[in-house]
Amino acid sequence: MKHSAILQHVAVALLLAMMLVSCNRGSNAARNNDRQASLLVMTQKRGYLKVEIKDPWHNGKLLHTYLLVPRDSVVPRDLPAGTVVRTPVRRALVYSEVHTSVMRELGGFEAVKGVCDANYFTDPEVLARVKHGAIADCGSSSAPSIERVIAMKPDAILLSPYQDATYGQVEKLGIPLIECADYLEYSPLGRAEWARFYGALLGSEERGDSLYRAVRGRYDAIVARTQKATSHPSVITEMVISGVWSVPGGNSYMARVIKDAGGSYPWSDDKSTGSLSLDFDQVLAKAQNADFWFIKWTGINTLAQLQAQYDLNKNFKAFKTRRVWVCDTGESHFFVRIPFHPDVLLHELAAVLHPELFPGYRHEYYHHLDR
């Protein structure tokens, strides 16, 4: 009887282990089937979540590996190499308002205990908490105040990486550095998918999954409409500034949005995922007859003001036909909201290019220069 009872316990333990492995495989399969991010790989393991950040600048290499272990669990003994992060993160130093914003959406705003570059933040609650000391102002992101960082006792620091980056003294504190490479994704939905990672950091993985799935659902629904379009108007973006026109590459984030919005793009044959630095004449030669012109800038409310920026802007067809749309980035939260809500940007452009497919749409960000 005793031997039989032992065998029963062993059998139950094996069954539970098999169920756990099966559950992990199912979770990983579902996540991978829905994957859009090119730099983020999340794999559920027994007792921890493995998160690999691919190196955007060196093919085949990893920028960082994180091992997310729940606070109420024992750290597994057989962990692979990587940075261990106990979740949920409770005290975070955050360098960018983009990430404090998504943390709020994920229900983790209370974990924001410090920021860098506070003078660039526009969120009233962040600014109020900085003023009253509830959120520490740790100075410049390029050289944070180490004394303030130590005093706030963060259990994670969220920062944006750059090529061959070094992070100064904060690297020596033994605090996990979360390299937020989402801004280097060239797929709109790819960047939005990083909400899953930030959700996992905050102990809100389901909320992160839900946010991403909702955004993707809306994005795909808009694309389904634009695929019914019978025309594909050509589009240019931005404008010349100090002699340089930063044009999105043909494989860039913005080029993808234009395509998904039912537009055509003069540089669609280009393979770049970043921006092309061109002069005015190069852009005019290739895109003078573009049907629509979208600009992100501040202080441009009329065609006359656009012409005042650079007189030869008047030579573009879109200028002459009054098909110029401007997003006033100084008066909106465009750069904070859009990274994790590309469906909003897509809707803005699609409703301009194909108003017949989106009757009654009211623009949140872009306004028409009709005079």
Short mmCIF file of C-alpha atoms in Angstrom, two decimals:
data_model
loop_
_atom_site.label_atom_id
_atom_site.label_comp_id
_atom_site.label_asym_id
_atom_site.label_seq_id
_atom_site.Cartn_x
_atom_site.Cartn_y
_atom_site.Cartn_z
CA MET A 1 0.00 0.00 0.00
CA LYS A 2 2.79 2.34 0.92
CA HIS A 3 4.60 1.60 -2.34
CA SER A 4 1.37 2.14 -4.27
CA ALA A 5 0.79 5.53 -2.62
CA ILE A 6 4.30 6.66 -3.52
CA LEU A 7 3.75 5.65 -7.14
CA GLN A 8 0.50 7.59 -7.18
CA HIS A 9 2.24 10.73 -5.90
CA VAL A 10 4.98 10.36 -8.51
CA ALA A 11 2.39 9.91 -11.25
CA VAL A 12 0.51 13.04 -10.17
CA ALA A 13 3.74 15.05 -10.03
CA LEU A 14 4.72 13.89 -13.52
CA LEU A 15 1.26 14.73 -14.84
CA LEU A 16 1.41 18.23 -13.38
CA ALA A 17 4.87 18.77 -14.86
CA MET A 18 3.65 17.62 -18.27
CA MET A 19 0.63 19.93 -18.03
CA LEU A 20 2.90 22.85 -17.15
CA VAL A 21 5.21 22.16 -20.10
CA SER A 22 2.19 21.79 -22.39
CA CYS A 23 0.73 25.06 -21.10
CA ASN A 24 4.04 26.86 -21.66
CA ARG A 25 4.28 25.48 -25.18
CA GLY A 26 0.73 26.60 -25.92
CA SER A 27 1.40 30.07 -24.55
CA ASN A 28 4.62 30.39 -26.55
CA ALA A 29 2.97 29.11 -29.73
CA ALA A 30 0.11 31.60 -29.41
CA ARG A 31 2.54 34.45 -28.77
CA ASN A 32 4.82 33.50 -31.67
CA ASN A 33 1.92 33.07 -34.10
CA ASP A 34 0.86 36.64 -33.36
CA ARG A 35 4.38 38.04 -33.45
CA GLN A 36 5.15 41.24 -35.37
CA ALA A 37 8.20 42.55 -33.51
CA SER A 38 11.53 41.81 -35.17
CA LEU A 39 13.69 42.59 -32.13
CA LEU A 40 11.69 41.00 -29.30
CA VAL A 41 11.40 37.29 -28.49
CA MET A 42 9.53 36.19 -25.35
CA THR A 43 9.58 32.55 -24.28
CA GLN A 44 7.84 31.21 -21.19
CA LYS A 45 10.05 28.77 -19.30
CA ARG A 46 9.41 26.81 -16.13
CA GLY A 47 9.57 29.39 -13.37
CA TYR A 48 10.57 32.40 -15.46
CA LEU A 49 9.98 34.32 -18.69
CA LYS A 50 12.95 34.58 -21.02
CA VAL A 51 13.05 37.81 -23.03
CA GLU A 52 15.64 38.22 -25.77
CA ILE A 53 16.28 41.62 -27.35
CA LYS A 54 17.96 41.29 -30.72
CA ASP A 55 20.78 43.67 -31.57
CA PRO A 56 19.42 46.12 -34.19
CA TRP A 57 22.91 47.01 -35.39
CA HIS A 58 24.60 43.60 -35.53
CA ASN A 59 22.72 40.81 -37.30
CA GLY A 60 22.64 37.51 -35.45
CA LYS A 61 23.62 39.00 -32.10
CA LEU A 62 21.61 39.74 -28.98
CA LEU A 63 21.52 43.13 -27.35
CA HIS A 64 20.28 41.74 -24.04
CA THR A 65 18.65 38.72 -22.42
CA TYR A 66 16.29 39.18 -19.48
CA LEU A 67 15.01 36.49 -17.15
CA LEU A 68 11.80 37.66 -15.50
CA VAL A 69 11.17 35.81 -12.25
CA PRO A 70 8.03 36.49 -10.17
CA ARG A 71 8.80 38.02 -6.78
CA ASP A 72 6.78 35.39 -4.97
CA SER A 73 8.77 32.54 -6.54
CA VAL A 74 12.15 31.04 -5.79
CA VAL A 75 14.75 31.89 -8.42
CA PRO A 76 15.33 28.69 -10.43
CA ARG A 77 18.80 27.20 -10.03
CA ASP A 78 19.22 26.34 -13.70
CA LEU A 79 18.80 29.84 -15.13
CA PRO A 80 20.72 30.56 -18.35
CA ALA A 81 22.92 33.63 -18.72
CA GLY A 82 20.97 36.86 -18.56
CA THR A 83 19.82 39.72 -16.36
CA VAL A 84 17.42 38.58 -13.65
CA VAL A 85 14.50 40.94 -13.08
CA ARG A 86 12.08 40.26 -10.23
CA THR A 87 8.52 41.06 -11.29
CA PRO A 88 6.44 43.03 -10.90
CA VAL A 89 8.88 45.93 -11.01
CA ARG A 90 7.88 48.22 -8.15
CA ARG A 91 10.34 51.10 -8.39
CA ALA A 92 11.40 52.15 -11.87
CA LEU A 93 13.59 54.96 -13.15
CA VAL A 94 12.20 55.81 -16.60
CA TYR A 95 14.06 57.92 -19.15
CA SER A 96 11.22 58.53 -21.65
CA GLU A 97 7.64 59.77 -21.44
CA VAL A 98 6.72 57.21 -24.10
CA HIS A 99 7.32 54.52 -21.49
CA THR A 100 5.71 56.25 -18.52
CA SER A 101 2.66 56.60 -20.77
CA VAL A 102 2.45 52.93 -21.68
CA MET A 103 3.11 52.02 -18.04
CA ARG A 104 0.01 54.01 -17.13
CA GLU A 105 -2.05 52.10 -19.73
CA LEU A 106 -0.79 48.84 -18.29
CA GLY A 107 -1.80 49.80 -14.77
CA GLY A 108 1.79 50.23 -13.62
CA PHE A 109 2.11 54.00 -13.29
CA GLU A 110 2.67 53.77 -9.53
CA ALA A 111 5.95 51.99 -10.29
CA VAL A 112 7.35 55.19 -11.83
CA LYS A 113 9.51 56.52 -9.00
CA GLY A 114 12.05 58.49 -11.01
CA VAL A 115 12.52 60.11 -14.43
CA CYS A 116 15.30 61.66 -16.44
CA ASP A 117 14.93 64.75 -18.63
CA ALA A 118 11.87 65.85 -16.65
CA ASN A 119 11.85 69.17 -18.53
CA TYR A 120 10.81 67.28 -21.68
CA PHE A 121 7.81 65.62 -20.03
CA THR A 122 4.33 67.00 -20.69
CA ASP A 123 2.23 64.62 -18.56
CA PRO A 124 0.64 66.81 -15.85
CA GLU A 125 0.64 64.01 -13.28
CA VAL A 126 4.33 63.22 -13.82
CA LEU A 127 5.21 66.91 -13.53
CA ALA A 128 3.10 67.31 -10.38
CA ARG A 129 4.72 64.29 -8.75
CA VAL A 130 8.18 65.54 -9.67
CA LYS A 131 7.32 68.92 -8.15
CA HIS A 132 6.17 67.33 -4.90
CA GLY A 133 8.99 64.77 -4.73
CA ALA A 134 6.87 61.66 -5.31
CA ILE A 135 8.84 61.07 -8.50
CA ALA A 136 12.56 61.79 -8.34
CA ASP A 137 14.08 64.09 -10.95
CA CYS A 138 17.32 62.28 -11.71
CA GLY A 139 18.64 64.91 -14.11
CA SER A 140 19.82 64.42 -17.66
CA SER A 141 19.55 61.02 -19.34
CA SER A 142 23.06 61.50 -20.70
CA ALA A 143 24.51 61.94 -17.20
CA PRO A 144 21.98 61.12 -14.45
CA SER A 145 22.61 62.16 -10.87
CA ILE A 146 23.98 58.97 -9.36
CA GLU A 147 23.18 60.21 -5.86
CA ARG A 148 19.52 60.66 -6.76
CA VAL A 149 19.38 57.33 -8.55
CA ILE A 150 20.79 55.51 -5.52
CA ALA A 151 18.45 57.40 -3.17
CA MET A 152 15.32 56.36 -5.07
CA LYS A 153 16.35 52.68 -4.88
CA PRO A 154 15.09 51.53 -8.29
CA ASP A 155 14.74 47.85 -9.08
CA ALA A 156 14.88 48.59 -12.84
CA ILE A 157 15.98 51.42 -15.12
CA LEU A 158 14.14 51.80 -18.43
CA LEU A 159 16.23 53.55 -21.08
CA SER A 160 16.56 53.72 -24.86
CA PRO A 161 19.66 52.05 -26.33
CA TYR A 162 21.78 53.38 -29.13
CA GLN A 163 24.56 51.83 -31.18
CA ASP A 164 27.55 50.68 -29.10
CA ALA A 165 25.93 52.36 -26.11
CA THR A 166 27.52 52.82 -22.72
CA TYR A 167 25.41 54.14 -19.87
CA GLY A 168 28.03 55.67 -17.62
CA GLN A 169 27.89 55.24 -13.87
CA VAL A 170 24.40 53.69 -13.80
CA GLU A 171 25.90 50.55 -15.36
CA LYS A 172 27.97 50.04 -12.23
CA LEU A 173 25.08 50.11 -9.75
CA GLY A 174 23.97 46.52 -10.26
CA ILE A 175 20.45 47.63 -11.17
CA PRO A 176 18.85 45.89 -14.18
CA LEU A 177 19.01 48.15 -17.23
CA ILE A 178 15.97 47.56 -19.44
CA GLU A 179 17.03 48.46 -22.98
CA CYS A 180 13.82 49.73 -24.59
CA ALA A 181 14.63 49.12 -28.24
CA ASP A 182 11.01 49.37 -29.34
CA TYR A 183 11.72 52.65 -31.16
CA LEU A 184 14.00 50.74 -33.55
CA GLU A 185 11.21 48.50 -34.84
CA TYR A 186 10.30 49.34 -38.43
CA SER A 187 6.88 47.68 -38.32
CA PRO A 188 4.10 49.75 -36.68
CA LEU A 189 2.59 46.65 -35.07
CA GLY A 190 6.07 45.41 -34.22
CA ARG A 191 6.65 48.38 -31.95
CA ALA A 192 3.17 48.10 -30.46
CA GLU A 193 3.90 44.48 -29.54
CA TRP A 194 6.49 45.64 -27.01
CA ALA A 195 3.52 46.41 -24.74
CA ARG A 196 3.67 42.69 -23.96
CA PHE A 197 7.20 43.01 -22.60
CA TYR A 198 6.39 46.07 -20.51
CA GLY A 199 3.27 44.33 -19.24
CA ALA A 200 5.38 41.36 -18.17
CA LEU A 201 7.82 43.65 -16.34
CA LEU A 202 4.92 45.17 -14.42
CA GLY A 203 3.31 41.84 -13.60
CA SER A 204 0.52 42.65 -16.06
CA GLU A 205 1.33 40.30 -18.91
CA GLU A 206 -2.34 39.67 -19.68
CA ARG A 207 -3.00 43.39 -19.82
CA GLY A 208 -0.06 43.87 -22.19
CA ASP A 209 -1.33 41.08 -24.42
CA SER A 210 -4.82 42.59 -24.36
CA LEU A 211 -3.56 46.06 -25.29
CA TYR A 212 -1.56 44.70 -28.20
CA ARG A 213 -4.35 42.47 -29.49
CA ALA A 214 -6.83 45.36 -29.38
CA VAL A 215 -4.47 47.65 -31.30
CA ARG A 216 -3.74 44.96 -33.85
CA GLY A 217 -7.44 44.23 -34.29
CA ARG A 218 -8.21 47.86 -35.04
CA TYR A 219 -5.18 48.20 -37.31
CA ASP A 220 -6.10 45.12 -39.33
CA ALA A 221 -9.71 46.28 -39.62
CA ILE A 222 -8.57 49.58 -41.16
CA VAL A 223 -6.29 47.74 -43.60
CA ALA A 224 -9.21 45.53 -44.60
CA ARG A 225 -11.07 48.69 -45.61
CA THR A 226 -8.20 50.33 -47.50
CA GLN A 227 -7.69 47.14 -49.49
CA LYS A 228 -11.04 47.92 -51.10
CA ALA A 229 -9.71 51.21 -52.48
CA THR A 230 -9.59 51.52 -56.26
CA SER A 231 -6.92 54.23 -56.24
CA HIS A 232 -3.64 54.66 -54.40
CA PRO A 233 -2.74 58.36 -54.09
CA SER A 234 0.96 59.16 -53.81
CA VAL A 235 2.24 60.59 -50.54
CA ILE A 236 5.22 62.59 -49.31
CA THR A 237 6.01 63.41 -45.69
CA GLU A 238 7.81 66.07 -43.64
CA MET A 239 9.74 69.01 -45.17
CA VAL A 240 13.20 70.45 -45.61
CA ILE A 241 14.76 71.73 -42.37
CA SER A 242 18.11 73.56 -42.41
CA GLY A 243 18.81 72.22 -45.90
CA VAL A 244 18.02 68.57 -45.09
CA TRP A 245 14.81 66.67 -45.83
CA SER A 246 14.56 63.51 -43.74
CA VAL A 247 12.61 61.14 -45.98
CA PRO A 248 11.39 57.80 -44.57
CA GLY A 249 13.15 54.86 -46.24
CA GLY A 250 11.15 52.46 -48.36
CA ASN A 251 11.09 49.78 -45.64
CA SER A 252 10.56 52.19 -42.76
CA TYR A 253 7.79 52.47 -40.21
CA MET A 254 6.16 55.41 -42.01
CA ALA A 255 6.42 53.81 -45.45
CA ARG A 256 4.55 50.81 -44.08
CA VAL A 257 1.81 53.02 -42.64
CA ILE A 258 1.40 54.81 -45.98
CA LYS A 259 1.07 51.49 -47.79
CA ASP A 260 -1.40 50.14 -45.24
CA ALA A 261 -3.40 53.37 -45.51
CA GLY A 262 -3.90 52.71 -49.21
CA GLY A 263 -1.30 55.15 -50.48
CA SER A 264 1.68 54.83 -52.78
CA TYR A 265 5.13 56.05 -51.84
CA PRO A 266 7.75 57.47 -54.24
CA TRP A 267 10.59 55.72 -52.36
CA SER A 268 8.87 52.34 -52.09
CA ASP A 269 11.73 50.65 -54.00
CA ASP A 270 14.27 51.82 -51.44
CA LYS A 271 15.32 49.14 -48.92
CA SER A 272 16.20 51.43 -46.01
CA THR A 273 14.43 51.00 -42.68
CA GLY A 274 15.54 54.39 -41.39
CA SER A 275 15.50 57.85 -42.94
CA LEU A 276 17.20 59.18 -46.05
CA SER A 277 18.88 62.58 -45.71
CA LEU A 278 18.11 64.36 -48.98
CA ASP A 279 18.19 67.95 -50.15
CA PHE A 280 15.16 69.83 -51.42
CA ASP A 281 15.94 69.37 -55.10
CA GLN A 282 16.25 65.59 -54.74
CA VAL A 283 12.81 65.38 -53.15
CA LEU A 284 11.26 67.77 -55.67
CA ALA A 285 12.66 65.78 -58.60
CA LYS A 286 11.18 62.52 -57.34
CA ALA A 287 7.97 63.59 -55.62
CA GLN A 288 6.88 66.94 -57.05
CA ASN A 289 3.61 65.43 -58.27
CA ALA A 290 2.72 63.59 -55.06
CA ASP A 291 -1.02 63.85 -54.38
CA PHE A 292 -0.85 64.38 -50.62
CA TRP A 293 1.66 65.89 -48.21
CA PHE A 294 1.74 65.02 -44.48
CA ILE A 295 3.91 67.08 -42.13
CA LYS A 296 4.67 66.77 -38.41
CA TRP A 297 5.74 70.17 -37.13
CA THR A 298 4.57 72.99 -34.92
CA GLY A 299 3.32 76.46 -35.81
CA ILE A 300 2.16 75.75 -39.37
CA ASN A 301 -1.54 76.49 -39.76
CA THR A 302 -1.73 77.93 -43.26
CA LEU A 303 -0.18 77.34 -46.67
CA ALA A 304 1.38 80.79 -46.40
CA GLN A 305 3.21 79.72 -43.25
CA LEU A 306 4.41 76.57 -45.01
CA GLN A 307 5.68 78.69 -47.89
CA ALA A 308 7.37 81.01 -45.40
CA GLN A 309 9.32 78.00 -44.08
CA TYR A 310 10.81 77.54 -47.55
CA ASP A 311 9.49 79.44 -50.54
CA LEU A 312 9.95 76.61 -53.04
CA ASN A 313 7.48 74.45 -51.10
CA LYS A 314 4.90 76.10 -53.35
CA ASN A 315 6.19 74.02 -56.29
CA PHE A 316 4.71 70.76 -55.02
CA LYS A 317 1.44 69.60 -56.55
CA ALA A 318 -0.01 68.90 -53.10
CA PHE A 319 0.63 72.53 -52.14
CA LYS A 320 -1.04 73.84 -55.28
CA THR A 321 -4.08 71.58 -54.86
CA ARG A 322 -4.34 72.25 -51.11
CA ARG A 323 -3.81 68.67 -50.09
CA VAL A 324 -1.41 69.38 -47.24
CA TRP A 325 -2.09 68.01 -43.75
CA VAL A 326 -0.13 69.00 -40.65
CA CYS A 327 0.16 67.44 -37.20
CA ASP A 328 1.06 70.12 -34.65
CA THR A 329 3.45 68.16 -32.46
CA GLY A 330 3.81 71.08 -30.07
CA GLU A 331 0.12 71.02 -29.18
CA SER A 332 -0.53 67.28 -29.07
CA HIS A 333 0.73 64.09 -27.44
CA PHE A 334 1.41 62.51 -30.83
CA PHE A 335 4.92 61.26 -30.09
CA VAL A 336 3.85 59.84 -26.72
CA ARG A 337 0.67 58.06 -27.80
CA ILE A 338 1.30 56.83 -31.33
CA PRO A 339 4.18 54.37 -30.62
CA PHE A 340 1.80 51.94 -28.92
CA HIS A 341 -1.27 53.01 -30.92
CA PRO A 342 -0.23 52.90 -34.59
CA ASP A 343 -3.85 52.20 -35.48
CA VAL A 344 -4.60 55.85 -34.67
CA LEU A 345 -1.93 57.09 -37.09
CA LEU A 346 -3.13 54.65 -39.74
CA HIS A 347 -6.71 55.84 -39.32
CA GLU A 348 -5.62 59.48 -39.65
CA LEU A 349 -3.87 58.88 -42.98
CA ALA A 350 -6.39 56.43 -44.39
CA ALA A 351 -9.27 58.83 -43.75
CA VAL A 352 -7.45 61.53 -45.75
CA LEU A 353 -6.46 59.30 -48.65
CA HIS A 354 -9.81 57.49 -48.83
CA PRO A 355 -12.51 59.59 -47.14
CA GLU A 356 -15.20 57.57 -48.91
CA LEU A 357 -14.15 54.52 -46.88
CA PHE A 358 -14.19 56.38 -43.54
CA PRO A 359 -17.25 58.66 -43.57
CA GLY A 360 -17.63 60.89 -40.54
CA TYR A 361 -14.09 60.37 -39.24
CA ARG A 362 -12.90 63.23 -37.01
CA HIS A 363 -9.17 63.84 -37.00
CA GLU A 364 -7.34 63.87 -33.68
CA TYR A 365 -3.91 64.95 -34.85
CA TYR A 366 -3.67 66.08 -38.47
CA HIS A 367 -5.44 69.21 -39.69
CA HIS A 368 -5.99 70.33 -43.27
CA LEU A 369 -4.22 73.42 -44.61
CA ASP A 370 -7.10 74.67 -46.74
CA ARG A 371 -5.96 78.27 -47.05
#
